[in-house]
mmCIF file of C-alpha atoms in Angstrom:
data_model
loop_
_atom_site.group_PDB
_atom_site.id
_atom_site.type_symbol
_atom_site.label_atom_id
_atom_site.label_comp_id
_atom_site.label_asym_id
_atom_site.label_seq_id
_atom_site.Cartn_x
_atom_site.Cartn_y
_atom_site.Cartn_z
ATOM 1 C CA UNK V 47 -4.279 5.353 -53.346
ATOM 2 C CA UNK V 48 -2.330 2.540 -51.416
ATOM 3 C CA UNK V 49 0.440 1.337 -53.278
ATOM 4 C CA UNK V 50 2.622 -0.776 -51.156
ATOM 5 C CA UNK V 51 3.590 -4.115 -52.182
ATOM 6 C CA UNK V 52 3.633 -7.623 -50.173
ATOM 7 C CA UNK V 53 7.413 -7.568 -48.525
ATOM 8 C CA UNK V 54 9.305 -11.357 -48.415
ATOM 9 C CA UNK V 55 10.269 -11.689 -44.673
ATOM 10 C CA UNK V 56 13.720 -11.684 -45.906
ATOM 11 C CA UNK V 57 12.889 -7.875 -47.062
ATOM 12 C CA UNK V 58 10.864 -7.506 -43.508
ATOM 13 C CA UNK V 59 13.456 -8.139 -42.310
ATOM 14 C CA UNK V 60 15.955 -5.638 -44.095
ATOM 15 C CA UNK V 61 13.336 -2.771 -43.834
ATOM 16 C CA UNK V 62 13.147 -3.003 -39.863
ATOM 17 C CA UNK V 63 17.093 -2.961 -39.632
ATOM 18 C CA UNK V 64 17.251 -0.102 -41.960
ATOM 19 C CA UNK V 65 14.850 1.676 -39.535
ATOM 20 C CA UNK V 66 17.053 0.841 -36.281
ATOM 21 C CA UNK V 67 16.051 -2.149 -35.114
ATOM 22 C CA UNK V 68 18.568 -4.313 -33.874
ATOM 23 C CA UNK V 69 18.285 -8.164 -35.288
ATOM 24 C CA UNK V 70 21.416 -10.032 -34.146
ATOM 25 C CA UNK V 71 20.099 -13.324 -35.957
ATOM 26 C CA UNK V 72 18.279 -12.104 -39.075
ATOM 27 C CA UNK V 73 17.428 -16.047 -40.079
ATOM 28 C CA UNK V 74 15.860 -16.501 -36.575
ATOM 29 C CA UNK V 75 13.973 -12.907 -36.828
ATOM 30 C CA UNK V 76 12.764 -14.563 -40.218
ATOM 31 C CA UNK V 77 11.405 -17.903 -38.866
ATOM 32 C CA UNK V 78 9.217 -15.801 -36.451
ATOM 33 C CA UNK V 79 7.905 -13.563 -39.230
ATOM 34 C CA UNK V 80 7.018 -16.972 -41.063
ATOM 35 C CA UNK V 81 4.813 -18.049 -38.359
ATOM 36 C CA UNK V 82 3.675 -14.253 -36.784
ATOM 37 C CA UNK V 83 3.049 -12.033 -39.001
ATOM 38 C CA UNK V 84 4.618 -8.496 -39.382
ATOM 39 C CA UNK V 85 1.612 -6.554 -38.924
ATOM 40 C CA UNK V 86 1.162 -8.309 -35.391
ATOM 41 C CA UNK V 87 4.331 -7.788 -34.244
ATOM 42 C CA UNK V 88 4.570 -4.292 -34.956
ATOM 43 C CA UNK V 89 1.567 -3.550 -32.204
ATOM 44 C CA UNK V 90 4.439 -4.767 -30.019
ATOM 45 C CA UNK V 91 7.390 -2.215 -31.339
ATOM 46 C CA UNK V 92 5.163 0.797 -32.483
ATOM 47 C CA UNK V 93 6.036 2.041 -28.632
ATOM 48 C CA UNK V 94 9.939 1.341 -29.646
ATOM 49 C CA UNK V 95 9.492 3.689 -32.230
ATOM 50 C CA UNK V 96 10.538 7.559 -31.690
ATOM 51 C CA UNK V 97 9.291 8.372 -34.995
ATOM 52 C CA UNK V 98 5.489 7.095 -35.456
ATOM 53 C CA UNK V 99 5.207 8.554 -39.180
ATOM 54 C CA UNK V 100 8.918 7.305 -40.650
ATOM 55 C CA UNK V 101 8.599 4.073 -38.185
ATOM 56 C CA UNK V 102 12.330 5.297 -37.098
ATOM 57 C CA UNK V 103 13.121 3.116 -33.709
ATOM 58 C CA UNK V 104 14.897 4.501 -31.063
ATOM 59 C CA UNK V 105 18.105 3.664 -29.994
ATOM 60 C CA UNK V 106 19.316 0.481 -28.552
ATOM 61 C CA UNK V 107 15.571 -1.128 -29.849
ATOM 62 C CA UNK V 108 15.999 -5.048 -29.917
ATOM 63 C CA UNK V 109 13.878 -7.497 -32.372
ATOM 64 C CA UNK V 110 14.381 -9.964 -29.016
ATOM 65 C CA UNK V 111 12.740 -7.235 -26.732
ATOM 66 C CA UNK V 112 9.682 -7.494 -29.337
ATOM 67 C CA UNK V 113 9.145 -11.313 -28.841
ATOM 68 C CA UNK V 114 10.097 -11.210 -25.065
ATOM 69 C CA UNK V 115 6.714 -8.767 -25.136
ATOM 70 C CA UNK V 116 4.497 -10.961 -27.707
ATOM 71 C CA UNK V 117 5.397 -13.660 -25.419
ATOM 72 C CA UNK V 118 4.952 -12.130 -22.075
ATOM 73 C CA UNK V 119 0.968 -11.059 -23.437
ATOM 74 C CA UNK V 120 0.654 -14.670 -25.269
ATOM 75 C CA UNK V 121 1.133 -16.118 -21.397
ATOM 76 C CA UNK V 122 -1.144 -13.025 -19.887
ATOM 77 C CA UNK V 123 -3.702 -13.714 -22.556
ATOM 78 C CA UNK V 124 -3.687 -17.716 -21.137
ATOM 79 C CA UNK V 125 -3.898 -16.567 -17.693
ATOM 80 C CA UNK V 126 -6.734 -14.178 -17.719
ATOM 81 C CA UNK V 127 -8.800 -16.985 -20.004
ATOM 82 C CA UNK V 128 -8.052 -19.786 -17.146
ATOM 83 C CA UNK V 129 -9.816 -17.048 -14.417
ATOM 84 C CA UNK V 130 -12.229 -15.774 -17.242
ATOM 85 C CA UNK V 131 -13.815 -19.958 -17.315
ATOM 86 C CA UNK V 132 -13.885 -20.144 -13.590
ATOM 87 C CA UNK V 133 -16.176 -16.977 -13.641
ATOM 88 C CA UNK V 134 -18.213 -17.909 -16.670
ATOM 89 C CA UNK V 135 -19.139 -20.993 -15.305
ATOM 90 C CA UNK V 136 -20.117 -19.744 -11.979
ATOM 91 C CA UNK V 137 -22.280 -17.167 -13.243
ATOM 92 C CA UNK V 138 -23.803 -19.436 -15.794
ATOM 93 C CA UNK V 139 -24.720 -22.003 -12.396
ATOM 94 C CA UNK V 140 -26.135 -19.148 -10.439
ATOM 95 C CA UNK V 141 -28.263 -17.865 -13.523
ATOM 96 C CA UNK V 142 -29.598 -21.416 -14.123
ATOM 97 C CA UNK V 143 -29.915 -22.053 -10.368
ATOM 98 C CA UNK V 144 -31.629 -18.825 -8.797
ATOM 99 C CA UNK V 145 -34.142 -18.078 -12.034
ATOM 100 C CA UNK V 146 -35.271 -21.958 -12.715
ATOM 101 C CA UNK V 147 -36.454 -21.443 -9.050
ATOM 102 C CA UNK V 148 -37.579 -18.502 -8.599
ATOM 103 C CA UNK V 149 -39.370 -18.145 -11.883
ATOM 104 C CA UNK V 150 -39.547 -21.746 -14.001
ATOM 105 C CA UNK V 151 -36.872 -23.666 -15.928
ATOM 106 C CA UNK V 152 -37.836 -21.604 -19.376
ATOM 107 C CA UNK V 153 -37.391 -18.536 -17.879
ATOM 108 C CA UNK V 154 -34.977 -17.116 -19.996
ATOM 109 C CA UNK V 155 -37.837 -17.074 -22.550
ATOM 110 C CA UNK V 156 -39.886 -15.503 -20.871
ATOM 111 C CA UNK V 157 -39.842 -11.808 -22.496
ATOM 112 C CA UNK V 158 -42.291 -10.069 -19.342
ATOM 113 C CA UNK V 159 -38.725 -10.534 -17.164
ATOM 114 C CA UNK V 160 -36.693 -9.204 -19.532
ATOM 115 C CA UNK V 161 -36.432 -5.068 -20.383
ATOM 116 C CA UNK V 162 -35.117 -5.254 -24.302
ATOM 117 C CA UNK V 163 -37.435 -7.168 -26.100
ATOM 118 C CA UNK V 164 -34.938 -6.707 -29.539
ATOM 119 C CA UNK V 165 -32.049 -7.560 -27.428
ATOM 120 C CA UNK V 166 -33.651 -10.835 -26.101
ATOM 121 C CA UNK V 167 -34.881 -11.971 -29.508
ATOM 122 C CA UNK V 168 -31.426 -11.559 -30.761
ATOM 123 C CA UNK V 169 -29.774 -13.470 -27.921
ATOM 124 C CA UNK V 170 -32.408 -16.231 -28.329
ATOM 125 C CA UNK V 171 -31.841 -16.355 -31.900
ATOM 126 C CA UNK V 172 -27.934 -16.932 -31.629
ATOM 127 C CA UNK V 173 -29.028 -19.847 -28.711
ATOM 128 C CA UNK V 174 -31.119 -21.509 -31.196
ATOM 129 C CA UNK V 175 -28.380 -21.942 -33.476
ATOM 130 C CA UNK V 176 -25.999 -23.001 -31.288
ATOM 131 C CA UNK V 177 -28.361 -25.780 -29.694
ATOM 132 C CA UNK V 178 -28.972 -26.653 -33.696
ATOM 133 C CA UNK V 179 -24.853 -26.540 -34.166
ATOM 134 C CA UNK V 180 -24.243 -28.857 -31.077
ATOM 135 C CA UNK V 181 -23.014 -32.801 -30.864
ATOM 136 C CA UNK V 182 -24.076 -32.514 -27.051
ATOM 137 C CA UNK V 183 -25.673 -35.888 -26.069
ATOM 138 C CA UNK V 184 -27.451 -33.962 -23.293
ATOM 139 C CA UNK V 185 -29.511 -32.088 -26.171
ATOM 140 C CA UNK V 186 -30.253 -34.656 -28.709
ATOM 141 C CA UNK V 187 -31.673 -37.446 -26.081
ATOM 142 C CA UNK V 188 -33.736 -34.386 -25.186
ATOM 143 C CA UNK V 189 -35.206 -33.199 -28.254
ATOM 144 C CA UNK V 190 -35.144 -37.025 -29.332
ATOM 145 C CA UNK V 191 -37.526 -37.103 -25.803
ATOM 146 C CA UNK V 192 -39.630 -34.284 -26.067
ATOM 147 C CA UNK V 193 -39.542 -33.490 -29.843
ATOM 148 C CA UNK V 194 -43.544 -32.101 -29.279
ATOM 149 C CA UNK V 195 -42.332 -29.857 -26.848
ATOM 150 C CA UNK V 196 -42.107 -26.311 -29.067
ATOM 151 C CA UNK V 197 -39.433 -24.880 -26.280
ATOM 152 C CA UNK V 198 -35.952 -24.548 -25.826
ATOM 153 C CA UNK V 199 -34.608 -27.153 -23.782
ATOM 154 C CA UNK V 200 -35.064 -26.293 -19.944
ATOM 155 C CA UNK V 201 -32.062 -23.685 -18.725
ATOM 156 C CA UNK V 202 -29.534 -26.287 -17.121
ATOM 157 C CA UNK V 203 -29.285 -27.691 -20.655
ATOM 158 C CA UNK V 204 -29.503 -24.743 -22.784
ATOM 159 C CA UNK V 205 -27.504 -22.328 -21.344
ATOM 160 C CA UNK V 206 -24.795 -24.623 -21.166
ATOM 161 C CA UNK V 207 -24.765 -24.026 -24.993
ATOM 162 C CA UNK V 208 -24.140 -20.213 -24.928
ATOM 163 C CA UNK V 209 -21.755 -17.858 -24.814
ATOM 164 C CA UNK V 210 -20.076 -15.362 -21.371
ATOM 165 C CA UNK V 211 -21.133 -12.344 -23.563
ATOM 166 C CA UNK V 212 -24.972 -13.837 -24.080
ATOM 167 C CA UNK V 213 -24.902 -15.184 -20.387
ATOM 168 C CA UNK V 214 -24.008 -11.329 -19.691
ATOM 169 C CA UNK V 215 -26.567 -9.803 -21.785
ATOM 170 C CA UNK V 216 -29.029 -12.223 -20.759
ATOM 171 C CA UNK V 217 -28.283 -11.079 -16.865
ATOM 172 C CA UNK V 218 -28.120 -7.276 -18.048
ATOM 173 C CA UNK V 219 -31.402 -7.513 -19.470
ATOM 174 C CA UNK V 220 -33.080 -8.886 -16.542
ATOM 175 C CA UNK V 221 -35.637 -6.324 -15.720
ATOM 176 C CA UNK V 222 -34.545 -4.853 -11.929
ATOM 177 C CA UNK V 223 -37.795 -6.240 -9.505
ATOM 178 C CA UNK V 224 -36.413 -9.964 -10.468
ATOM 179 C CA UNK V 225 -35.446 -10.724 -6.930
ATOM 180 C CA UNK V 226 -32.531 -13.137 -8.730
ATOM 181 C CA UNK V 227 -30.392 -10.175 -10.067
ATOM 182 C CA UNK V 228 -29.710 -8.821 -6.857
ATOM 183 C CA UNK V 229 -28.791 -12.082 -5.450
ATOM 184 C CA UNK V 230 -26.576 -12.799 -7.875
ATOM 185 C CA UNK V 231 -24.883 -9.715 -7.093
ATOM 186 C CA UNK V 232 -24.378 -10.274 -3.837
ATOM 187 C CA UNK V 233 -23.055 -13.657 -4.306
ATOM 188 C CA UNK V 234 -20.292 -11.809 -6.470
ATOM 189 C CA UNK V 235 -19.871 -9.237 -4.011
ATOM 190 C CA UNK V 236 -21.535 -6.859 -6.161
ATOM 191 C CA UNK V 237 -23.817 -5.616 -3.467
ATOM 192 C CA UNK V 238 -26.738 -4.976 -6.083
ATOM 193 C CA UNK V 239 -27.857 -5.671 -10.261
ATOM 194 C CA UNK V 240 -26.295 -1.987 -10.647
ATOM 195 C CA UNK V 241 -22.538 -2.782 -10.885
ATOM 196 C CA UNK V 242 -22.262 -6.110 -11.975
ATOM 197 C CA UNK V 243 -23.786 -5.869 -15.713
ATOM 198 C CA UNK V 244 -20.909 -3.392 -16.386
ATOM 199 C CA UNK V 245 -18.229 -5.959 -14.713
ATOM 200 C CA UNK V 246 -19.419 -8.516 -16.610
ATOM 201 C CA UNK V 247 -19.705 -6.608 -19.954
ATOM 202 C CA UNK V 248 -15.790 -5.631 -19.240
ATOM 203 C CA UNK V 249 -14.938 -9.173 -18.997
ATOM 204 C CA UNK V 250 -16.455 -10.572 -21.852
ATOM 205 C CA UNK V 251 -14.524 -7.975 -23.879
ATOM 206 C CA UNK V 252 -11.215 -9.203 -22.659
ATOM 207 C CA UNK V 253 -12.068 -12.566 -22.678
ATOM 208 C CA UNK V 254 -13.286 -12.140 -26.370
ATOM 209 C CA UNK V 255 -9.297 -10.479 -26.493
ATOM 210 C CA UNK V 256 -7.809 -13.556 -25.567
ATOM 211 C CA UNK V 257 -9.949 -15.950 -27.503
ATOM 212 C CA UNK V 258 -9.244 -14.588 -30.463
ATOM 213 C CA UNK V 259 -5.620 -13.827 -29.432
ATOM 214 C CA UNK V 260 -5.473 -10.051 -29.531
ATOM 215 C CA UNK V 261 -3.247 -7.792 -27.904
ATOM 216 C CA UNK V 262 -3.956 -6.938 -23.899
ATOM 217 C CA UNK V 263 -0.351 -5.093 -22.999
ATOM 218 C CA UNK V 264 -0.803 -1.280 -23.583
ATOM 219 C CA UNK V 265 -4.842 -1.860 -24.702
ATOM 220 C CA UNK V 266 -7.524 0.754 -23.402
ATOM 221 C CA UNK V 267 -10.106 -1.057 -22.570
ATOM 222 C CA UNK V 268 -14.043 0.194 -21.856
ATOM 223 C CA UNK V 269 -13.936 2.882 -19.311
ATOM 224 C CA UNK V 270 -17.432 3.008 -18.427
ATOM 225 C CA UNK V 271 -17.002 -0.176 -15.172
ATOM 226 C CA UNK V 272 -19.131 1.018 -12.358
ATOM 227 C CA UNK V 273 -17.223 1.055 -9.353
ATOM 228 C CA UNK V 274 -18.544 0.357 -6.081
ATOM 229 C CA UNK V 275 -17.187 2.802 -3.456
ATOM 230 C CA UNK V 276 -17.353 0.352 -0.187
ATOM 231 C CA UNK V 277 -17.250 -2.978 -1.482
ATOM 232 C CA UNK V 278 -17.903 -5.317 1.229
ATOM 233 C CA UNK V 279 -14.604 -7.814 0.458
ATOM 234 C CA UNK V 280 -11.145 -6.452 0.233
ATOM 235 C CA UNK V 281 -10.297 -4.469 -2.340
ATOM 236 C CA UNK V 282 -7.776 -1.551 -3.237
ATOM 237 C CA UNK V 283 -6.510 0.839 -1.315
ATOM 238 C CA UNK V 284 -6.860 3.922 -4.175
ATOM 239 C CA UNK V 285 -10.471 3.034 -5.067
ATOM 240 C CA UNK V 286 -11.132 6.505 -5.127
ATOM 241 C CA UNK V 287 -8.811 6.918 -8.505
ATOM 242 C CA UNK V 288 -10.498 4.059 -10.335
ATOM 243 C CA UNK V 289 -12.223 6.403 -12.969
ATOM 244 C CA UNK V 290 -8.905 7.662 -13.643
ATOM 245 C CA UNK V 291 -7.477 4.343 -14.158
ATOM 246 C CA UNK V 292 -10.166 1.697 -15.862
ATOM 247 C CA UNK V 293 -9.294 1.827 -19.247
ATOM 248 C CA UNK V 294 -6.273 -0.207 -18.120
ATOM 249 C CA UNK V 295 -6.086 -3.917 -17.713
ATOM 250 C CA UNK V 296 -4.838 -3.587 -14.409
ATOM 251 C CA UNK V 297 -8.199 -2.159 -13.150
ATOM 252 C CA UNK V 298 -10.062 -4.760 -14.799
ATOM 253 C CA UNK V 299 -7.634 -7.632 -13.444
ATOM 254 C CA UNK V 300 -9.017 -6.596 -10.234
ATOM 255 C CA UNK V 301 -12.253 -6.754 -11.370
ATOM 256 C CA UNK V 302 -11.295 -10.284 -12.212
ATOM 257 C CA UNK V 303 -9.776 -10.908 -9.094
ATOM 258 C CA UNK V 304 -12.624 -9.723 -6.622
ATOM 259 C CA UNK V 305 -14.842 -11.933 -7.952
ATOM 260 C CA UNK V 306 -12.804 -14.405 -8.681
ATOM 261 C CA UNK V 307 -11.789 -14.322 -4.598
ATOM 262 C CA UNK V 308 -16.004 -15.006 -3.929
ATOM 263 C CA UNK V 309 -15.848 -18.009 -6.316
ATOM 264 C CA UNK V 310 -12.364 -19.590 -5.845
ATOM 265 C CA UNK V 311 -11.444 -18.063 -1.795
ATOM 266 C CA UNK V 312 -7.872 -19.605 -2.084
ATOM 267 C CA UNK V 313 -7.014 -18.876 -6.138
ATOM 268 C CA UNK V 314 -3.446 -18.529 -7.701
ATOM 269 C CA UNK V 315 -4.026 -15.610 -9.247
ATOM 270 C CA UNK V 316 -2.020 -13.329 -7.633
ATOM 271 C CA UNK V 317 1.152 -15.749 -7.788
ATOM 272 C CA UNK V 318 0.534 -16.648 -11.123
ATOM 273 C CA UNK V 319 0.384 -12.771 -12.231
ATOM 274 C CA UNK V 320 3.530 -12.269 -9.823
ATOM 275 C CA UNK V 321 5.701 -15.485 -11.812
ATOM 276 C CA UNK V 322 4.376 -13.706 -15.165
ATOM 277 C CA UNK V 323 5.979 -10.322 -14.202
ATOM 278 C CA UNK V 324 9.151 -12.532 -12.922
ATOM 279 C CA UNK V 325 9.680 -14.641 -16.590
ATOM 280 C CA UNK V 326 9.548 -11.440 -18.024
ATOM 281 C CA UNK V 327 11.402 -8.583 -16.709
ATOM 282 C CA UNK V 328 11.885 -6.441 -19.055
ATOM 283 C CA UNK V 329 8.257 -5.525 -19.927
ATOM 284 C CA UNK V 330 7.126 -2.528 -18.924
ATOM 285 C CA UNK V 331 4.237 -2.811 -16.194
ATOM 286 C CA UNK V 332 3.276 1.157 -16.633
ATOM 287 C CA UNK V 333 1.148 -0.065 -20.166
ATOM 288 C CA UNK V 334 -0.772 -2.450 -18.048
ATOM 289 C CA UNK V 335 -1.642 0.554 -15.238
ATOM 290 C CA UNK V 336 0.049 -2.137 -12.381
ATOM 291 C CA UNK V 337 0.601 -0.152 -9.173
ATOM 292 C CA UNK V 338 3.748 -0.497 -7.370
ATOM 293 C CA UNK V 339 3.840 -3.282 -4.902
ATOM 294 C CA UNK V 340 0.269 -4.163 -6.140
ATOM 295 C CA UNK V 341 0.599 -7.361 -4.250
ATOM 296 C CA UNK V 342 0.383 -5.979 -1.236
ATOM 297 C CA UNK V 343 -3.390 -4.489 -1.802
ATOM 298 C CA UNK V 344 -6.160 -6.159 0.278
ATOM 299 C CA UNK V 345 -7.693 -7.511 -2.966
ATOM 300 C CA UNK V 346 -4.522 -9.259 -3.881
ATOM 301 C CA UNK V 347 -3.253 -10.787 -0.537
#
């Protein structure tokens, strides 16, 4: 039975001293557990700790190490969702642009193009409550318009209403002889509809991560990316160790990157992740899977 009692931060604050942690300014350590909580912190100083089951830290463990690493993830977490809407937004355009022509506007309703009939209903149901949820002008003039019209409003309306993770399920689902899929692919340097549901599926975890401002430093992540093994952009020198190393963000900021690099050709990305590592020194890159002198790869010039 759990018997443990709510702890003021004043008594946080004693407990994680008595354990070895080293708070210079115990007032200051408790105007941060006011405003982020204990329990979050500690995903940042369970590594500090040699002794897992007494929560013992090791030697020399600072309180301002801990916030120099909430910080330095706060920051990553702000990055990653800046590069995240840049590739959202593309592949919502090139969904709504390739299918409305090659199939019809209401294609996305259509359930003979699509290869999980349960998995489309689902995703169509969550649209139809966000379209019902919205204050978009766009939408009311339209159903205002056409209120006989039974359908959803036509794709460059509707999807704008969705989510990355529907747009991704919604391009997963696609059945394989839609001639849009693989050009979609392509235009992400994907080569074909095989690799890019799983790339897309990775980022709309981590994106999820950062929207709902979770933890990405020392996270495994999915593991199950598929990997092309001659992409036709630049990419990373060890390719052939990516299984190895994809439960790590670093695999999937390059991920991130390659298509971002197809989207955006002359992006920040790899200066903005270098002036992160600067600010914040101390952190150790090893959690994240960074390779030394990773800004030297292809991918990343």
């Amino acid at each position: 039975m759990f018997t443990k009692n709510a702890l003021t931060v004043a008594e946080q604050v004693s407990q994680l001293q008595e354990r070895g942690l080293v708070i210079k300014h115990p007032h200051i350590a408790e105007k941060y557990l006011l405003n982020i909580s204990y329990y979050r912190l500690g995903e940042y100083w369970y590594v500090m700790q040699q002794d897992k089951e007494n929560h013992i830290f090791k030697p020399n463990s600072k309180f301002e190490d801990v916030i120099a690493l909430y910080n330095f993830d706060a920051e990553l977490r702000l990055l990653l969702f800046g590069v995240i809407e840049k590739i959202e937004i593309s592949l919502r355009t090139k969904l709504i642009y390739h299918l409305s022509h090659e199939i019809n506007p209401w294609w996305f309703q259509n359930f003979e193009l699509f290869t999980d009939s349960k998995a489309l209903v689902k995703t169509l149901s969550n649209l139809e409550a966000e379209i019902e949820r919205t204050k978009d002008v766009s939408i009311k003039n339209h159903k205002k318009k056409h209120k006989d019209d039974g359908r959803f409003p036509p794709a460059w309306k509707s999807l704008e209403q969705t989510s990355f993770g529907a747009l991704s399920k919604l391009y997963g689902n696609l059945k394989n002889n839609v001639a849009s899929k693989d050009i979609i692919a392509k235009e992400f340097g994907a080569v074909n509809h095989t690799y890019l549901p799983s790339w897309l599926q990775s980022i709309s975890q981590i994106r999820n991560f950062c929207a709902h401002h979770s933890r990405l430093w020392n996270r495994n992540l999915p593991s199950t990316v598929k990997m092309l093994s001659k992409p036709p952009n630049p990419w990373i020198t060890d390719a052939e160790n990516v299984p190895k190393q994809s439960n790590k963000l670093y695999m999937h900021m390059c991920l991130m990157k390659y298509m971002l690099n197809t989207i955006k050709p002359d992006n920040e990305f790899t200066e903005r992740l270098e002036a992160l590592f600067t600010k914040y020194p101390n952190v150790d890159l090893k959690a994240l899977d960074m390779k030394p002198n990773w800004q030297q790869e292809p991918l990343w010039k």
